[in-house]
Coordinates of C-alpha atoms in Angstrom, one line a residue:
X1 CA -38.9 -35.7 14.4
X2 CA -38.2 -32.2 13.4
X3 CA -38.1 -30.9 17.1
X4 CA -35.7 -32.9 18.0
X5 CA -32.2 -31.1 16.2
X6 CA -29.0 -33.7 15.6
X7 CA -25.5 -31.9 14.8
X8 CA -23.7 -34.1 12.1
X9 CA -20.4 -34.1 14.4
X10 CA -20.6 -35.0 17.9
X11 CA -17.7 -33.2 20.0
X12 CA -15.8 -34.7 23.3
X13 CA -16.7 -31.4 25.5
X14 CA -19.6 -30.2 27.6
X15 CA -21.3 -27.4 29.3
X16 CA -18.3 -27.2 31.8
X17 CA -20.3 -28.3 34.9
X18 CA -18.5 -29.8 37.2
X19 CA -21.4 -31.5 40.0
X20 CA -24.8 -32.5 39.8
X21 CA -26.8 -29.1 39.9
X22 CA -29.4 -30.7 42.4
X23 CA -26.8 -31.3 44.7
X24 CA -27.0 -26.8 45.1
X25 CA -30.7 -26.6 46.0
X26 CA -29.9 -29.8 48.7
X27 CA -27.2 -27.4 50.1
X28 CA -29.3 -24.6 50.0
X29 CA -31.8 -26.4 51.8
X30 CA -29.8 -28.1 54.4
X31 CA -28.5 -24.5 55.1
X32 CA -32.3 -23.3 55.5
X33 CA -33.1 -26.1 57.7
X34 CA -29.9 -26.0 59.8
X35 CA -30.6 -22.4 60.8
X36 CA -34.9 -23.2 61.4
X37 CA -33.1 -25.5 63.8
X38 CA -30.7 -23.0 65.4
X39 CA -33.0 -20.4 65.3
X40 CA -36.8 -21.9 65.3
X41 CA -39.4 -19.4 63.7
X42 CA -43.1 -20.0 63.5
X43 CA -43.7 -21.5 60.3
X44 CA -46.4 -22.0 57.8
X45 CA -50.1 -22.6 58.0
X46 CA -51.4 -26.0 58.3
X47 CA -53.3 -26.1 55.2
X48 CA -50.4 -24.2 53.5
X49 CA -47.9 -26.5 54.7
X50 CA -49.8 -29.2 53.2
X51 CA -51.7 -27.8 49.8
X52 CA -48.0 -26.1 48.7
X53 CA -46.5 -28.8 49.6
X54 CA -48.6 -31.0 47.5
X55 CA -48.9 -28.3 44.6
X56 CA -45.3 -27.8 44.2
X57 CA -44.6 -31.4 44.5
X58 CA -46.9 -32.4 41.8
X59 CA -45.5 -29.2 39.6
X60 CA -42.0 -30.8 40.1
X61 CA -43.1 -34.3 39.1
X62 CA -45.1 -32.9 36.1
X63 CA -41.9 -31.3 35.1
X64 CA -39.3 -33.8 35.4
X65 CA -40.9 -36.2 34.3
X66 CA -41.9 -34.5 31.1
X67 CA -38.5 -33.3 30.2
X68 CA -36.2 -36.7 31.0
X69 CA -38.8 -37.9 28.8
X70 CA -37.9 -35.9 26.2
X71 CA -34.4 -36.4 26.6
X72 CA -35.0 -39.8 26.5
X73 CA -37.0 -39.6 23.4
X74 CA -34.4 -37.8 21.5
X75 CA -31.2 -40.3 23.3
X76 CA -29.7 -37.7 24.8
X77 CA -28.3 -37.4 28.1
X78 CA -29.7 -35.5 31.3
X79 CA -26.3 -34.6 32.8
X80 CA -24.9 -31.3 32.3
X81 CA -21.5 -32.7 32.7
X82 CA -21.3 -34.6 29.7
X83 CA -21.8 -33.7 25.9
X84 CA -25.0 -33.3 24.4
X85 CA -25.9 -35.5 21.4
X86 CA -29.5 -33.5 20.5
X87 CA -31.4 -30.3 21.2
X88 CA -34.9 -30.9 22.2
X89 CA -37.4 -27.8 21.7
X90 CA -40.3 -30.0 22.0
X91 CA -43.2 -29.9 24.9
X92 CA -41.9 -27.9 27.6
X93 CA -38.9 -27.0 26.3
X94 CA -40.8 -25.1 23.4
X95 CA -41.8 -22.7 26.6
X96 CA -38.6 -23.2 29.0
X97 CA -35.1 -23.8 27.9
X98 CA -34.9 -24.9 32.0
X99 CA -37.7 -27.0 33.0
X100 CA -35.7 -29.3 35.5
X101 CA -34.4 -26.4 37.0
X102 CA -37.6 -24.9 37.3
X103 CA -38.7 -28.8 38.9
X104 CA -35.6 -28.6 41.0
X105 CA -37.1 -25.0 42.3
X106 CA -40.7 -26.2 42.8
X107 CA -39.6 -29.5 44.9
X108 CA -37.8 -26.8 47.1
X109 CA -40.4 -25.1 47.7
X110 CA -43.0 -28.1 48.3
X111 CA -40.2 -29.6 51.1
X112 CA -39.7 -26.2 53.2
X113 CA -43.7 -26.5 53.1
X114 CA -44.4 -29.9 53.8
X115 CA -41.6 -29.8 56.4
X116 CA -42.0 -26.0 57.7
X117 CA -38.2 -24.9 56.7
X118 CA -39.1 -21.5 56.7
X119 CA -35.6 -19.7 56.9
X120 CA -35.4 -22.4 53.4
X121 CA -37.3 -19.7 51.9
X122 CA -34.8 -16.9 52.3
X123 CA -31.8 -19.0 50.2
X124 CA -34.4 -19.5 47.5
X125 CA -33.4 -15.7 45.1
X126 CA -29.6 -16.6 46.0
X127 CA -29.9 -20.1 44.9
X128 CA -31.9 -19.2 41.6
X129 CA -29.2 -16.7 41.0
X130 CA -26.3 -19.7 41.2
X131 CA -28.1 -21.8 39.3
X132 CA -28.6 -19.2 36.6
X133 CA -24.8 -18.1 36.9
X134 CA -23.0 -21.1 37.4
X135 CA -24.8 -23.5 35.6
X136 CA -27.4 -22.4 33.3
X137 CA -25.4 -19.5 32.0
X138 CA -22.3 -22.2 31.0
X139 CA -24.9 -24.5 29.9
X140 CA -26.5 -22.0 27.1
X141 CA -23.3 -21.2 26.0
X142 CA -22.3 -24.2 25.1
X143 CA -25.6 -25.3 23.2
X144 CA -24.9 -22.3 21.0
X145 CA -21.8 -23.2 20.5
X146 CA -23.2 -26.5 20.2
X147 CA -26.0 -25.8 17.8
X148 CA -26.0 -22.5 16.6
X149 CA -28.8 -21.0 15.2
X150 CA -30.9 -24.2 15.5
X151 CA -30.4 -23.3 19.7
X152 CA -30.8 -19.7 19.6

């Protein structure tokens, strides 16, 4: 498979992530829901609550699913906290470097529809802007470290 990039030495280090990077947009959203509860606010439209929720959900599922595919396709692992074996620039990832952060995003914003979490919505830029900082940021330094040109 030529989308799917092996280095001939496998190193003992990672992308320096230290926690699950779901486990931030369940914070986030605990946060959003703790203050709707504090502070209630009219939420969304019925048929908004509903629809998005079912959109985003089904835009999260396409997404996951797709890319732990792919990860699974090239034996590789998921977790950011241990080393990488492959690069995969195949289906999504020929468009995204992120797509299970961009799933992660999307079943965010199906729950705070589906279950009216408006004030959710607010921690959505300053959780996009963790992610990118904290964890993809470490992340794409270590694939070029990782892979060189073949990542870049």
């Amino acid at each position: 498979m030529d989308s799917i990039k092996k280095p001939e030495t496998l190193p003992s280090d990672h992308a320096g992530i230290k926690f699950p990077p779901p486990l931030i947009y369940l914070i986030a959203y605990a946060l959003g829901s703790g203050i709707q509860k504090m502070f209630p606010v009219r939420g969304f439209p019925h048929r908004w609550k509903n629809g998005g929720g079912i959109v985003f959900s089904l835009l999260g599922t396409a997404m996951i699913s797709t890319s732990v595919g792919h990860f699974i396709q090239a034996k590789t692992t998921i977790l950011p906290m241990k080393p990488t074996s492959s690069l995969v620039t195949s289906g999504v990832y020929r468009y995204t470097r992120n797509p299970m952060y961009v799933s992660f995003a999307a079943f965010y914003l199906a729950a705070l529809m589906k279950f009216n979490k408006p004030w959710a919505l607010l921690f959505l830029p300053p959780l996009i802007g963790i992610v990118q900082r904290y964890v993809i940021r470490r992340e794409e330094q270590y694939l070029e470290k990782r892979f060189g040109t073949d990542y870049q």
